[in-house]
Short mmCIF file of N, CA, C and O in Angstrom, two decimals:
data_model
loop_
_atom_site.label_atom_id
_atom_site.label_comp_id
_atom_site.label_asym_id
_atom_site.label_seq_id
_atom_site.Cartn_x
_atom_site.Cartn_y
_atom_site.Cartn_z
N UNK A 123 9.61 -5.55 16.28
CA UNK A 123 8.17 -5.35 16.30
C UNK A 123 7.57 -6.09 15.10
O UNK A 123 8.11 -6.05 14.00
N UNK A 124 6.46 -6.72 15.31
CA UNK A 124 5.79 -7.46 14.25
C UNK A 124 5.10 -6.50 13.28
O UNK A 124 4.66 -5.41 13.66
N UNK A 125 5.00 -6.91 12.04
CA UNK A 125 4.36 -6.10 11.01
C UNK A 125 2.96 -5.68 11.43
O UNK A 125 2.55 -4.55 11.22
N UNK A 126 2.25 -6.59 12.06
CA UNK A 126 0.88 -6.32 12.50
C UNK A 126 0.81 -5.12 13.44
O UNK A 126 -0.17 -4.39 13.46
N UNK A 127 1.85 -4.92 14.24
CA UNK A 127 1.85 -3.86 15.25
C UNK A 127 2.32 -2.51 14.72
O UNK A 127 2.18 -1.50 15.40
N UNK A 128 2.91 -2.48 13.53
CA UNK A 128 3.42 -1.24 12.98
C UNK A 128 2.29 -0.37 12.44
O UNK A 128 1.47 -0.82 11.65
N UNK A 129 2.26 0.85 12.87
CA UNK A 129 1.26 1.81 12.41
C UNK A 129 1.93 2.75 11.41
O UNK A 129 3.14 2.72 11.21
N UNK A 130 1.13 3.60 10.78
CA UNK A 130 1.69 4.51 9.77
C UNK A 130 2.78 5.41 10.35
O UNK A 130 3.76 5.69 9.68
N UNK A 131 2.62 5.83 11.59
CA UNK A 131 3.63 6.70 12.19
C UNK A 131 4.97 5.99 12.36
O UNK A 131 6.02 6.63 12.30
N UNK A 132 4.96 4.68 12.53
CA UNK A 132 6.21 3.92 12.58
C UNK A 132 6.95 4.00 11.25
O UNK A 132 8.17 3.91 11.20
N UNK A 133 6.19 4.14 10.19
CA UNK A 133 6.77 4.27 8.85
C UNK A 133 7.05 5.73 8.48
O UNK A 133 7.50 6.01 7.37
N UNK A 134 6.74 6.64 9.38
CA UNK A 134 6.96 8.06 9.11
C UNK A 134 5.91 8.66 8.17
O UNK A 134 6.19 9.60 7.45
N UNK A 135 4.70 8.11 8.21
CA UNK A 135 3.62 8.60 7.34
C UNK A 135 2.52 9.21 8.21
O UNK A 135 1.95 8.54 9.05
N UNK A 136 2.24 10.48 7.97
CA UNK A 136 1.18 11.16 8.71
C UNK A 136 -0.16 10.86 8.06
O UNK A 136 -0.23 10.30 6.95
N UNK A 137 -1.23 11.24 8.71
CA UNK A 137 -2.57 11.01 8.17
C UNK A 137 -2.75 11.76 6.85
O UNK A 137 -3.33 11.23 5.90
N UNK A 138 -2.24 12.98 6.78
CA UNK A 138 -2.35 13.77 5.55
C UNK A 138 -1.54 13.13 4.43
O UNK A 138 -2.01 13.07 3.28
N UNK A 139 -0.35 12.64 4.76
CA UNK A 139 0.47 12.00 3.74
C UNK A 139 -0.17 10.69 3.27
O UNK A 139 -0.10 10.34 2.10
N UNK A 140 -0.83 9.98 4.18
CA UNK A 140 -1.53 8.75 3.81
C UNK A 140 -2.59 9.04 2.76
O UNK A 140 -2.70 8.33 1.76
N UNK A 141 -3.36 10.08 2.98
CA UNK A 141 -4.40 10.45 2.03
C UNK A 141 -3.80 10.78 0.67
O UNK A 141 -4.34 10.36 -0.37
N UNK A 142 -2.71 11.50 0.66
CA UNK A 142 -2.05 11.86 -0.59
C UNK A 142 -1.53 10.60 -1.30
O UNK A 142 -1.72 10.43 -2.51
N UNK A 143 -0.90 9.70 -0.55
CA UNK A 143 -0.39 8.46 -1.13
C UNK A 143 -1.53 7.59 -1.68
O UNK A 143 -1.39 6.97 -2.74
N UNK A 144 -2.64 7.53 -0.96
CA UNK A 144 -3.78 6.75 -1.41
C UNK A 144 -4.33 7.31 -2.73
O UNK A 144 -4.72 6.55 -3.62
N UNK A 145 -4.34 8.63 -2.87
CA UNK A 145 -4.79 9.25 -4.12
C UNK A 145 -3.81 8.97 -5.25
O UNK A 145 -4.21 8.67 -6.37
N UNK A 146 -2.52 9.03 -4.96
CA UNK A 146 -1.50 8.73 -5.97
C UNK A 146 -1.57 7.28 -6.40
O UNK A 146 -1.33 6.96 -7.57
N UNK A 147 -1.91 6.39 -5.48
CA UNK A 147 -2.01 4.97 -5.80
C UNK A 147 -3.15 4.69 -6.78
O UNK A 147 -3.10 3.71 -7.52
N UNK A 148 -4.15 5.54 -6.79
CA UNK A 148 -5.29 5.36 -7.69
C UNK A 148 -4.98 5.79 -9.12
O UNK A 148 -5.71 5.44 -10.04
N UNK A 149 -3.90 6.54 -9.32
CA UNK A 149 -3.56 7.03 -10.65
C UNK A 149 -2.92 5.92 -11.47
O UNK A 149 -2.02 5.23 -11.01
N UNK A 150 -3.41 5.78 -12.69
CA UNK A 150 -2.95 4.69 -13.55
C UNK A 150 -1.44 4.73 -13.81
O UNK A 150 -0.80 3.70 -13.93
N UNK A 151 -0.87 5.93 -13.86
CA UNK A 151 0.56 6.06 -14.13
C UNK A 151 1.42 5.46 -13.00
O UNK A 151 2.60 5.18 -13.21
N UNK A 152 0.82 5.26 -11.83
CA UNK A 152 1.55 4.70 -10.69
C UNK A 152 1.24 3.22 -10.45
O UNK A 152 1.72 2.63 -9.48
N UNK A 153 0.46 2.61 -11.33
CA UNK A 153 0.02 1.23 -11.13
C UNK A 153 1.19 0.25 -10.99
O UNK A 153 1.13 -0.66 -10.16
N UNK A 154 2.24 0.45 -11.76
CA UNK A 154 3.39 -0.46 -11.68
C UNK A 154 4.05 -0.38 -10.31
O UNK A 154 4.43 -1.41 -9.74
N UNK A 155 4.16 0.81 -9.77
CA UNK A 155 4.74 0.99 -8.43
C UNK A 155 3.85 0.37 -7.36
O UNK A 155 4.33 -0.23 -6.40
N UNK A 156 2.55 0.52 -7.52
CA UNK A 156 1.61 -0.06 -6.56
C UNK A 156 1.71 -1.58 -6.60
O UNK A 156 1.72 -2.23 -5.55
N UNK A 157 1.82 -2.14 -7.78
CA UNK A 157 1.94 -3.59 -7.93
C UNK A 157 3.19 -4.11 -7.24
O UNK A 157 3.15 -5.08 -6.48
N UNK A 158 4.33 -3.46 -7.47
CA UNK A 158 5.59 -3.85 -6.83
C UNK A 158 5.47 -3.71 -5.31
O UNK A 158 5.91 -4.58 -4.56
N UNK A 159 4.87 -2.63 -4.86
CA UNK A 159 4.70 -2.40 -3.42
C UNK A 159 3.87 -3.49 -2.77
O UNK A 159 4.22 -3.99 -1.70
N UNK A 160 2.79 -3.87 -3.42
CA UNK A 160 1.92 -4.93 -2.89
C UNK A 160 2.66 -6.26 -2.85
O UNK A 160 2.57 -7.00 -1.86
N UNK A 161 3.41 -6.56 -3.90
CA UNK A 161 4.15 -7.82 -3.94
C UNK A 161 5.25 -7.86 -2.88
O UNK A 161 5.48 -8.89 -2.26
N UNK A 162 5.93 -6.74 -2.69
CA UNK A 162 7.00 -6.69 -1.69
C UNK A 162 6.45 -6.73 -0.26
O UNK A 162 7.10 -7.24 0.64
N UNK A 163 5.26 -6.20 -0.09
CA UNK A 163 4.64 -6.21 1.23
C UNK A 163 4.26 -7.62 1.65
O UNK A 163 4.60 -8.08 2.74
N UNK A 164 3.54 -8.34 0.77
CA UNK A 164 3.12 -9.71 1.05
C UNK A 164 2.66 -10.35 -0.25
O UNK A 164 1.61 -9.98 -0.77
N UNK A 165 3.43 -11.31 -0.73
CA UNK A 165 3.10 -11.92 -2.02
C UNK A 165 1.75 -12.62 -2.01
O UNK A 165 1.03 -12.60 -3.00
N UNK A 166 1.41 -13.24 -0.91
CA UNK A 166 0.13 -13.96 -0.83
C UNK A 166 -1.08 -13.06 -0.85
O UNK A 166 -2.18 -13.48 -1.20
N UNK A 167 -0.89 -11.82 -0.47
CA UNK A 167 -1.99 -10.84 -0.45
C UNK A 167 -1.86 -9.79 -1.54
O UNK A 167 -2.65 -8.86 -1.59
N UNK A 168 -0.87 -9.92 -2.40
CA UNK A 168 -0.55 -8.85 -3.34
C UNK A 168 -1.73 -8.46 -4.23
O UNK A 168 -1.95 -7.26 -4.46
N UNK A 169 -2.50 -9.43 -4.70
CA UNK A 169 -3.63 -9.08 -5.57
C UNK A 169 -4.69 -8.25 -4.85
O UNK A 169 -5.16 -7.25 -5.39
N UNK A 170 -5.04 -8.65 -3.65
CA UNK A 170 -6.07 -7.90 -2.91
C UNK A 170 -5.52 -6.57 -2.39
O UNK A 170 -6.26 -5.59 -2.31
N UNK A 171 -4.24 -6.53 -2.06
CA UNK A 171 -3.63 -5.26 -1.66
C UNK A 171 -3.63 -4.28 -2.83
O UNK A 171 -3.94 -3.10 -2.67
N UNK A 172 -3.29 -4.78 -4.01
CA UNK A 172 -3.30 -3.94 -5.20
C UNK A 172 -4.70 -3.37 -5.45
O UNK A 172 -4.86 -2.17 -5.69
N UNK A 173 -5.70 -4.22 -5.37
CA UNK A 173 -7.07 -3.77 -5.57
C UNK A 173 -7.46 -2.72 -4.54
O UNK A 173 -8.03 -1.69 -4.86
N UNK A 174 -7.12 -2.98 -3.29
CA UNK A 174 -7.46 -2.06 -2.22
C UNK A 174 -6.80 -0.70 -2.42
O UNK A 174 -7.44 0.34 -2.27
N UNK A 175 -5.52 -0.71 -2.77
CA UNK A 175 -4.79 0.55 -2.93
C UNK A 175 -5.23 1.32 -4.17
O UNK A 175 -5.28 2.55 -4.15
N UNK A 176 -5.54 0.63 -5.24
CA UNK A 176 -5.90 1.33 -6.48
C UNK A 176 -7.36 1.75 -6.54
O UNK A 176 -7.72 2.61 -7.34
N UNK A 177 -8.19 1.15 -5.71
CA UNK A 177 -9.62 1.52 -5.71
C UNK A 177 -10.02 2.27 -4.44
O UNK A 177 -11.08 2.89 -4.41
N UNK A 178 -9.21 2.16 -3.40
CA UNK A 178 -9.55 2.79 -2.13
C UNK A 178 -10.50 1.96 -1.28
O UNK A 178 -10.97 2.40 -0.23
N UNK A 179 -10.80 0.74 -1.72
CA UNK A 179 -11.71 -0.13 -0.97
C UNK A 179 -10.99 -0.74 0.22
O UNK A 179 -9.82 -1.09 0.14
N UNK A 180 -11.73 -0.89 1.30
CA UNK A 180 -11.19 -1.50 2.51
C UNK A 180 -11.38 -3.01 2.51
O UNK A 180 -11.90 -3.60 1.56
N UNK A 181 -10.96 -3.63 3.59
CA UNK A 181 -11.00 -5.09 3.73
C UNK A 181 -12.39 -5.66 3.47
O UNK A 181 -12.56 -6.59 2.69
N UNK A 182 -13.38 -5.10 4.11
CA UNK A 182 -14.73 -5.68 4.03
C UNK A 182 -15.34 -5.56 2.64
O UNK A 182 -16.04 -6.47 2.19
N UNK A 183 -15.05 -4.47 1.95
CA UNK A 183 -15.59 -4.32 0.59
C UNK A 183 -14.88 -5.24 -0.39
O UNK A 183 -15.51 -5.83 -1.26
N UNK A 184 -13.56 -5.38 -0.24
CA UNK A 184 -12.82 -6.28 -1.11
C UNK A 184 -13.21 -7.73 -0.82
O UNK A 184 -13.36 -8.54 -1.73
N UNK A 185 -13.40 -8.05 0.46
CA UNK A 185 -13.74 -9.41 0.87
C UNK A 185 -15.08 -9.87 0.31
O UNK A 185 -15.32 -11.06 0.13
N UNK A 186 -15.96 -8.92 0.01
CA UNK A 186 -17.25 -9.28 -0.59
C UNK A 186 -17.07 -9.75 -2.04
O UNK A 186 -17.88 -10.50 -2.55
N UNK A 187 -16.00 -9.28 -2.68
CA UNK A 187 -15.75 -9.60 -4.08
C UNK A 187 -14.75 -10.75 -4.24
O UNK A 187 -14.87 -11.55 -5.15
N UNK A 188 -13.75 -10.79 -3.39
CA UNK A 188 -12.67 -11.77 -3.47
C UNK A 188 -12.36 -12.33 -2.09
O UNK A 188 -12.49 -11.62 -1.09
N UNK A 189 -11.89 -13.56 -2.07
CA UNK A 189 -11.45 -14.16 -0.82
C UNK A 189 -10.12 -13.53 -0.40
O UNK A 189 -9.20 -13.41 -1.21
N UNK A 190 -10.04 -13.12 0.85
CA UNK A 190 -8.79 -12.58 1.39
C UNK A 190 -8.25 -13.58 2.40
O UNK A 190 -8.88 -13.81 3.43
N UNK A 191 -7.09 -14.16 2.10
CA UNK A 191 -6.53 -15.20 2.98
C UNK A 191 -5.80 -14.64 4.20
O UNK A 191 -4.68 -15.04 4.50
N UNK A 192 -6.42 -13.68 4.87
CA UNK A 192 -5.83 -13.08 6.06
C UNK A 192 -6.92 -12.44 6.89
O UNK A 192 -7.99 -12.08 6.38
N UNK A 193 -6.63 -12.27 8.17
CA UNK A 193 -7.56 -11.55 9.03
C UNK A 193 -7.46 -10.05 8.72
O UNK A 193 -6.49 -9.58 8.14
N UNK A 194 -8.47 -9.33 9.13
CA UNK A 194 -8.56 -7.91 8.82
C UNK A 194 -7.35 -7.12 9.34
O UNK A 194 -6.80 -6.29 8.62
N UNK A 195 -6.93 -7.37 10.58
CA UNK A 195 -5.80 -6.60 11.11
C UNK A 195 -4.50 -6.90 10.37
O UNK A 195 -3.68 -6.01 10.14
N UNK A 196 -4.31 -8.14 9.93
CA UNK A 196 -3.13 -8.48 9.14
C UNK A 196 -3.18 -7.82 7.76
O UNK A 196 -2.18 -7.31 7.27
N UNK A 197 -4.35 -7.82 7.15
CA UNK A 197 -4.53 -7.18 5.85
C UNK A 197 -4.13 -5.71 5.92
O UNK A 197 -3.34 -5.23 5.10
N UNK A 198 -4.64 -5.00 6.92
CA UNK A 198 -4.32 -3.58 7.03
C UNK A 198 -2.86 -3.35 7.38
O UNK A 198 -2.26 -2.36 6.95
N UNK A 199 -2.26 -4.25 8.13
CA UNK A 199 -0.83 -4.13 8.44
C UNK A 199 0.00 -4.22 7.16
O UNK A 199 0.92 -3.42 6.95
N UNK A 200 -0.33 -5.17 6.30
CA UNK A 200 0.40 -5.31 5.04
C UNK A 200 0.06 -4.19 4.06
O UNK A 200 0.89 -3.80 3.24
N UNK A 201 -1.14 -3.64 4.16
CA UNK A 201 -1.46 -2.49 3.31
C UNK A 201 -0.66 -1.27 3.74
O UNK A 201 -0.16 -0.51 2.91
N UNK A 202 -0.49 -1.08 5.05
CA UNK A 202 0.34 0.02 5.54
C UNK A 202 1.78 -0.15 5.06
O UNK A 202 2.42 0.82 4.64
N UNK A 203 2.26 -1.39 5.13
CA UNK A 203 3.63 -1.66 4.67
C UNK A 203 3.75 -1.39 3.16
O UNK A 203 4.73 -0.80 2.71
N UNK A 204 2.76 -1.79 2.40
CA UNK A 204 2.76 -1.54 0.95
C UNK A 204 2.74 -0.04 0.66
O UNK A 204 3.42 0.43 -0.26
N UNK A 205 2.00 0.71 1.45
CA UNK A 205 1.94 2.16 1.27
C UNK A 205 3.31 2.78 1.53
O UNK A 205 3.73 3.69 0.81
N UNK A 206 4.02 2.28 2.53
CA UNK A 206 5.37 2.76 2.83
C UNK A 206 6.32 2.44 1.67
O UNK A 206 7.09 3.30 1.24
N UNK A 207 6.25 1.24 1.15
CA UNK A 207 7.11 0.85 0.02
C UNK A 207 6.78 1.72 -1.19
O UNK A 207 7.68 2.18 -1.91
N UNK A 208 5.49 1.96 -1.41
CA UNK A 208 5.05 2.84 -2.50
C UNK A 208 5.66 4.23 -2.33
O UNK A 208 6.16 4.83 -3.29
N UNK A 209 5.64 4.74 -1.12
CA UNK A 209 6.23 6.05 -0.83
C UNK A 209 7.72 6.06 -1.20
O UNK A 209 8.20 7.01 -1.83
N UNK A 210 8.43 5.01 -0.83
CA UNK A 210 9.86 4.93 -1.16
C UNK A 210 10.09 4.88 -2.66
O UNK A 210 11.02 5.52 -3.18
N UNK A 211 9.27 4.13 -3.36
CA UNK A 211 9.41 4.05 -4.82
C UNK A 211 9.15 5.41 -5.48
O UNK A 211 9.86 5.80 -6.41
N UNK A 212 8.16 6.13 -4.98
CA UNK A 212 7.88 7.46 -5.52
C UNK A 212 9.04 8.42 -5.26
O UNK A 212 9.41 9.21 -6.13
N UNK A 213 9.63 8.32 -4.07
CA UNK A 213 10.79 9.17 -3.75
C UNK A 213 11.95 8.85 -4.67
O UNK A 213 12.66 9.74 -5.13
N UNK A 214 12.15 7.56 -4.93
CA UNK A 214 13.23 7.15 -5.83
C UNK A 214 13.02 7.68 -7.23
O UNK A 214 13.96 8.13 -7.88
N UNK A 215 11.78 7.62 -7.70
CA UNK A 215 11.48 8.14 -9.04
C UNK A 215 11.72 9.65 -9.10
O UNK A 215 12.30 10.15 -10.05
N UNK A 216 11.32 10.34 -8.06
CA UNK A 216 11.52 11.79 -8.01
C UNK A 216 13.00 12.14 -7.97
O UNK A 216 13.45 13.07 -8.65
N UNK A 217 13.77 11.39 -7.21
CA UNK A 217 15.22 11.63 -7.13
C UNK A 217 15.87 11.38 -8.49
O UNK A 217 16.74 12.12 -8.90
N UNK A 218 15.40 10.36 -9.18
CA UNK A 218 15.94 10.05 -10.51
C UNK A 218 15.63 11.18 -11.49
O UNK A 218 16.47 11.56 -12.30
N UNK A 219 14.43 11.72 -11.40
CA UNK A 219 14.04 12.81 -12.29
C UNK A 219 14.90 14.05 -12.06
O UNK A 219 15.28 14.73 -12.99
N UNK A 220 15.17 14.35 -10.80
CA UNK A 220 15.96 15.55 -10.50
C UNK A 220 17.42 15.38 -10.91
O UNK A 220 18.09 16.34 -11.24
N UNK A 221 17.91 14.14 -10.91
CA UNK A 221 19.30 13.90 -11.33
C UNK A 221 19.46 14.05 -12.83
O UNK A 221 20.53 14.40 -13.31
N UNK A 222 18.41 13.80 -13.60
CA UNK A 222 18.47 13.92 -15.06
C UNK A 222 18.55 15.35 -15.51
O UNK A 222 19.05 15.65 -16.58
N UNK A 223 18.00 16.25 -14.73
CA UNK A 223 17.92 17.66 -15.13
C UNK A 223 19.23 18.34 -15.06
O UNK A 223 20.22 18.08 -14.65
#
């Protein structure tokens, strides 16, 4: 299946979990994870993906400020992928914390 066709449910992310992840992405302490997630999702879109995830702005609002070298559906597909990668990174951090205790 193409990245464009993958929805959040394909990544195992519910609507409620998406909202929680979007809020966590806005926290400064998670900025490094968001940056890595955006880069792993699509290097060419990583800057605009990072902005979108950390501010909560959608394609049209970001596009007013910066050029986005992708169509709207592709942008959101890569943002969903970045959100999934972010989720995995958070899980890894949590697992590491529990192993230290």
